[in-house]
Amino acid sequence: MQDNQRVRLTKKLLQDSLISLLQRENIHKLSIKQICDEAQINRSTFYKYYGSQYDLLEEMEKDVLDRINSYLEAGTDSTSYYDPQRLTKAIEFINENIDLCRLLLNNNVDPKFPEKLVLSLQSITNLAENQLSGKYSDAEFSYIFDFAIGGGFSFIKTWINKENREPPEEVAKLLSDIVMKLMHP
């Protein structure tokens, strides 16, 4: 048990170090030595878990995607993915990890992250298909879906970059209301 805690702590220190350094420097210019110095961890410890700074970033991205997806899908049925409570939990997670989420969503680190985010949320695609099937042609559906996803992404991106952000509950309710109006005109 103590080994697992030590591993989690070590990884957390490395993740925090990478976040801090990425706020000042491009990932391509970062060295493992810089990350380890910032985290006050030996390079050999870093290499025990990761092969490069990109591997560390990839694990962090995967964790963000998995967590957001788990909040949005928790206990869902086929009609309620835009439930404000689920959305609130996802947005609370973003708020609690604001520095990392800003880096990822603002394309400062991995320009493909927004695409990875959309692709990881298959449940949203399924809901849209269920709600809109038969109402629009395939081309119309594609445009409406892209508009809703792009708008939702832009909405969250605007919110995370504000100095005085509204509470997650308020943001989730507003986003949910907007999306549902798009789905049920």
PDB file of N, CA, C and O in Angstrom, residues 13-14 17-18 20-21 24-41 43 46 53:
ATOM      1  N   LEU A  13       4.193  14.674  -8.334  1.00  0.00           N
ATOM      2  CA  LEU A  13       5.265  15.671  -8.338  1.00  0.00           C
ATOM      3  C   LEU A  13       5.770  15.924  -9.759  1.00  0.00           C
ATOM      4  O   LEU A  13       6.004  17.078 -10.149  1.00  0.00           O
ATOM      5  N   LEU A  14       5.910  14.869 -10.524  1.00  0.00           N
ATOM      6  CA  LEU A  14       6.367  15.019 -11.912  1.00  0.00           C
ATOM      7  C   LEU A  14       5.315  15.744 -12.753  1.00  0.00           C
ATOM      8  O   LEU A  14       5.649  16.612 -13.565  1.00  0.00           O
ATOM      9  N   SER A  17       5.306  19.385 -11.834  1.00  0.00           N
ATOM     10  CA  SER A  17       6.514  19.982 -12.392  1.00  0.00           C
ATOM     11  C   SER A  17       6.323  20.287 -13.872  1.00  0.00           C
ATOM     12  O   SER A  17       6.656  21.377 -14.344  1.00  0.00           O
ATOM     13  N   LEU A  18       5.787  19.321 -14.602  1.00  0.00           N
ATOM     14  CA  LEU A  18       5.564  19.535 -16.036  1.00  0.00           C
ATOM     15  C   LEU A  18       4.580  20.675 -16.270  1.00  0.00           C
ATOM     16  O   LEU A  18       4.809  21.531 -17.123  1.00  0.00           O
ATOM     17  N   SER A  20       3.954  23.249 -14.364  1.00  0.00           N
ATOM     18  CA  SER A  20       4.642  24.502 -14.042  1.00  0.00           C
ATOM     19  C   SER A  20       5.589  24.917 -15.161  1.00  0.00           C
ATOM     20  O   SER A  20       5.603  26.079 -15.579  1.00  0.00           O
ATOM     21  N   LEU A  21       6.361  23.978 -15.663  1.00  0.00           N
ATOM     22  CA  LEU A  21       7.324  24.290 -16.727  1.00  0.00           C
ATOM     23  C   LEU A  21       6.622  24.635 -18.039  1.00  0.00           C
ATOM     24  O   LEU A  21       7.088  25.514 -18.778  1.00  0.00           O
ATOM     25  N   ARG A  24       5.712  28.151 -18.844  1.00  0.00           N
ATOM     26  CA  ARG A  24       6.806  29.061 -19.204  1.00  0.00           C
ATOM     27  C   ARG A  24       7.551  28.657 -20.469  1.00  0.00           C
ATOM     28  O   ARG A  24       8.229  29.481 -21.074  1.00  0.00           O
ATOM     29  N   GLU A  25       7.434  27.392 -20.853  1.00  0.00           N
ATOM     30  CA  GLU A  25       8.291  26.855 -21.911  1.00  0.00           C
ATOM     31  C   GLU A  25       7.521  25.862 -22.771  1.00  0.00           C
ATOM     32  O   GLU A  25       6.629  25.168 -22.291  1.00  0.00           O
ATOM     33  N   ASN A  26       7.901  25.764 -24.023  1.00  0.00           N
ATOM     34  CA  ASN A  26       7.334  24.796 -24.952  1.00  0.00           C
ATOM     35  C   ASN A  26       7.822  23.402 -24.595  1.00  0.00           C
ATOM     36  O   ASN A  26       8.985  23.227 -24.235  1.00  0.00           O
ATOM     37  N   ILE A  27       6.970  22.400 -24.720  1.00  0.00           N
ATOM     38  CA  ILE A  27       7.330  21.031 -24.351  1.00  0.00           C
ATOM     39  C   ILE A  27       8.534  20.523 -25.140  1.00  0.00           C
ATOM     40  O   ILE A  27       9.335  19.737 -24.648  1.00  0.00           O
ATOM     41  N   HIS A  28       8.676  20.983 -26.371  1.00  0.00           N
ATOM     42  CA  HIS A  28       9.789  20.540 -27.218  1.00  0.00           C
ATOM     43  C   HIS A  28      11.132  21.069 -26.721  1.00  0.00           C
ATOM     44  O   HIS A  28      12.168  20.529 -27.069  1.00  0.00           O
ATOM     45  N   LYS A  29      11.108  22.100 -25.909  1.00  0.00           N
ATOM     46  CA  LYS A  29      12.336  22.683 -25.384  1.00  0.00           C
ATOM     47  C   LYS A  29      12.659  22.199 -23.975  1.00  0.00           C
ATOM     48  O   LYS A  29      13.707  22.542 -23.440  1.00  0.00           O
ATOM     49  N   LEU A  30      11.748  21.425 -23.390  1.00  0.00           N
ATOM     50  CA  LEU A  30      11.959  20.946 -22.021  1.00  0.00           C
ATOM     51  C   LEU A  30      12.820  19.692 -22.023  1.00  0.00           C
ATOM     52  O   LEU A  30      12.671  18.822 -22.871  1.00  0.00           O
ATOM     53  N   SER A  31      13.667  19.624 -21.026  1.00  0.00           N
ATOM     54  CA  SER A  31      14.473  18.421 -20.845  1.00  0.00           C
ATOM     55  C   SER A  31      13.958  17.647 -19.631  1.00  0.00           C
ATOM     56  O   SER A  31      13.297  18.202 -18.757  1.00  0.00           O
ATOM     57  N   ILE A  32      14.312  16.378 -19.604  1.00  0.00           N
ATOM     58  CA  ILE A  32      13.960  15.538 -18.452  1.00  0.00           C
ATOM     59  C   ILE A  32      14.631  16.101 -17.201  1.00  0.00           C
ATOM     60  O   ILE A  32      14.044  16.126 -16.121  1.00  0.00           O
ATOM     61  N   LYS A  33      15.842  16.600 -17.373  1.00  0.00           N
ATOM     62  CA  LYS A  33      16.577  17.181 -16.242  1.00  0.00           C
ATOM     63  C   LYS A  33      15.792  18.357 -15.642  1.00  0.00           C
ATOM     64  O   LYS A  33      15.679  18.457 -14.416  1.00  0.00           O
ATOM     65  N   GLN A  34      15.237  19.218 -16.478  1.00  0.00           N
ATOM     66  CA  GLN A  34      14.450  20.350 -15.973  1.00  0.00           C
ATOM     67  C   GLN A  34      13.234  19.869 -15.183  1.00  0.00           C
ATOM     68  O   GLN A  34      12.926  20.409 -14.120  1.00  0.00           O
ATOM     69  N   ILE A  35      12.548  18.877 -15.732  1.00  0.00           N
ATOM     70  CA  ILE A  35      11.359  18.350 -15.062  1.00  0.00           C
ATOM     71  C   ILE A  35      11.741  17.757 -13.712  1.00  0.00           C
ATOM     72  O   ILE A  35      11.094  18.019 -12.695  1.00  0.00           O
ATOM     73  N   CYS A  36      12.821  16.995 -13.699  1.00  0.00           N
ATOM     74  CA  CYS A  36      13.264  16.343 -12.454  1.00  0.00           C
ATOM     75  C   CYS A  36      13.766  17.361 -11.439  1.00  0.00           C
ATOM     76  O   CYS A  36      13.496  17.221 -10.240  1.00  0.00           O
ATOM     77  N   ASP A  37      14.490  18.366 -11.904  1.00  0.00           N
ATOM     78  CA  ASP A  37      14.964  19.419 -10.991  1.00  0.00           C
ATOM     79  C   ASP A  37      13.785  20.144 -10.349  1.00  0.00           C
ATOM     80  O   ASP A  37      13.778  20.397  -9.141  1.00  0.00           O
ATOM     81  N   GLU A  38      12.802  20.471 -11.162  1.00  0.00           N
ATOM     82  CA  GLU A  38      11.614  21.166 -10.653  1.00  0.00           C
ATOM     83  C   GLU A  38      10.880  20.306  -9.625  1.00  0.00           C
ATOM     84  O   GLU A  38      10.390  20.802  -8.618  1.00  0.00           O
ATOM     85  N   ALA A  39      10.814  18.987  -9.896  1.00  0.00           N
ATOM     86  CA  ALA A  39      10.098  18.069  -9.002  1.00  0.00           C
ATOM     87  C   ALA A  39      10.969  17.588  -7.845  1.00  0.00           C
ATOM     88  O   ALA A  39      10.465  16.950  -6.923  1.00  0.00           O
ATOM     89  N   GLN A  40      12.237  17.901  -7.915  1.00  0.00           N
ATOM     90  CA  GLN A  40      13.231  17.432  -6.926  1.00  0.00           C
ATOM     91  C   GLN A  40      13.238  15.900  -6.856  1.00  0.00           C
ATOM     92  O   GLN A  40      13.162  15.306  -5.780  1.00  0.00           O
ATOM     93  N   ILE A  41      13.324  15.304  -8.043  1.00  0.00           N
ATOM     94  CA  ILE A  41      13.340  13.850  -8.187  1.00  0.00           C
ATOM     95  C   ILE A  41      14.508  13.475  -9.104  1.00  0.00           C
ATOM     96  O   ILE A  41      14.814  14.198 -10.057  1.00  0.00           O
ATOM     97  N   ARG A  43      16.591  11.657 -12.062  1.00  0.00           N
ATOM     98  CA  ARG A  43      16.210  11.273 -13.421  1.00  0.00           C
ATOM     99  C   ARG A  43      15.927   9.778 -13.517  1.00  0.00           C
ATOM    100  O   ARG A  43      15.059   9.353 -14.268  1.00  0.00           O
ATOM    101  N   PHE A  46      12.418   9.222 -12.748  1.00  0.00           N
ATOM    102  CA  PHE A  46      11.571   9.616 -13.878  1.00  0.00           C
ATOM    103  C   PHE A  46      11.488   8.476 -14.886  1.00  0.00           C
ATOM    104  O   PHE A  46      10.412   8.079 -15.319  1.00  0.00           O
ATOM    105  N   GLN A  53       9.228  13.273 -21.774  1.00  0.00           N
ATOM    106  CA  GLN A  53       8.248  14.261 -21.313  1.00  0.00           C
ATOM    107  C   GLN A  53       6.927  14.074 -22.053  1.00  0.00           C
ATOM    108  O   GLN A  53       5.853  14.353 -21.525  1.00  0.00           O
TER     109      GLN A  53
END
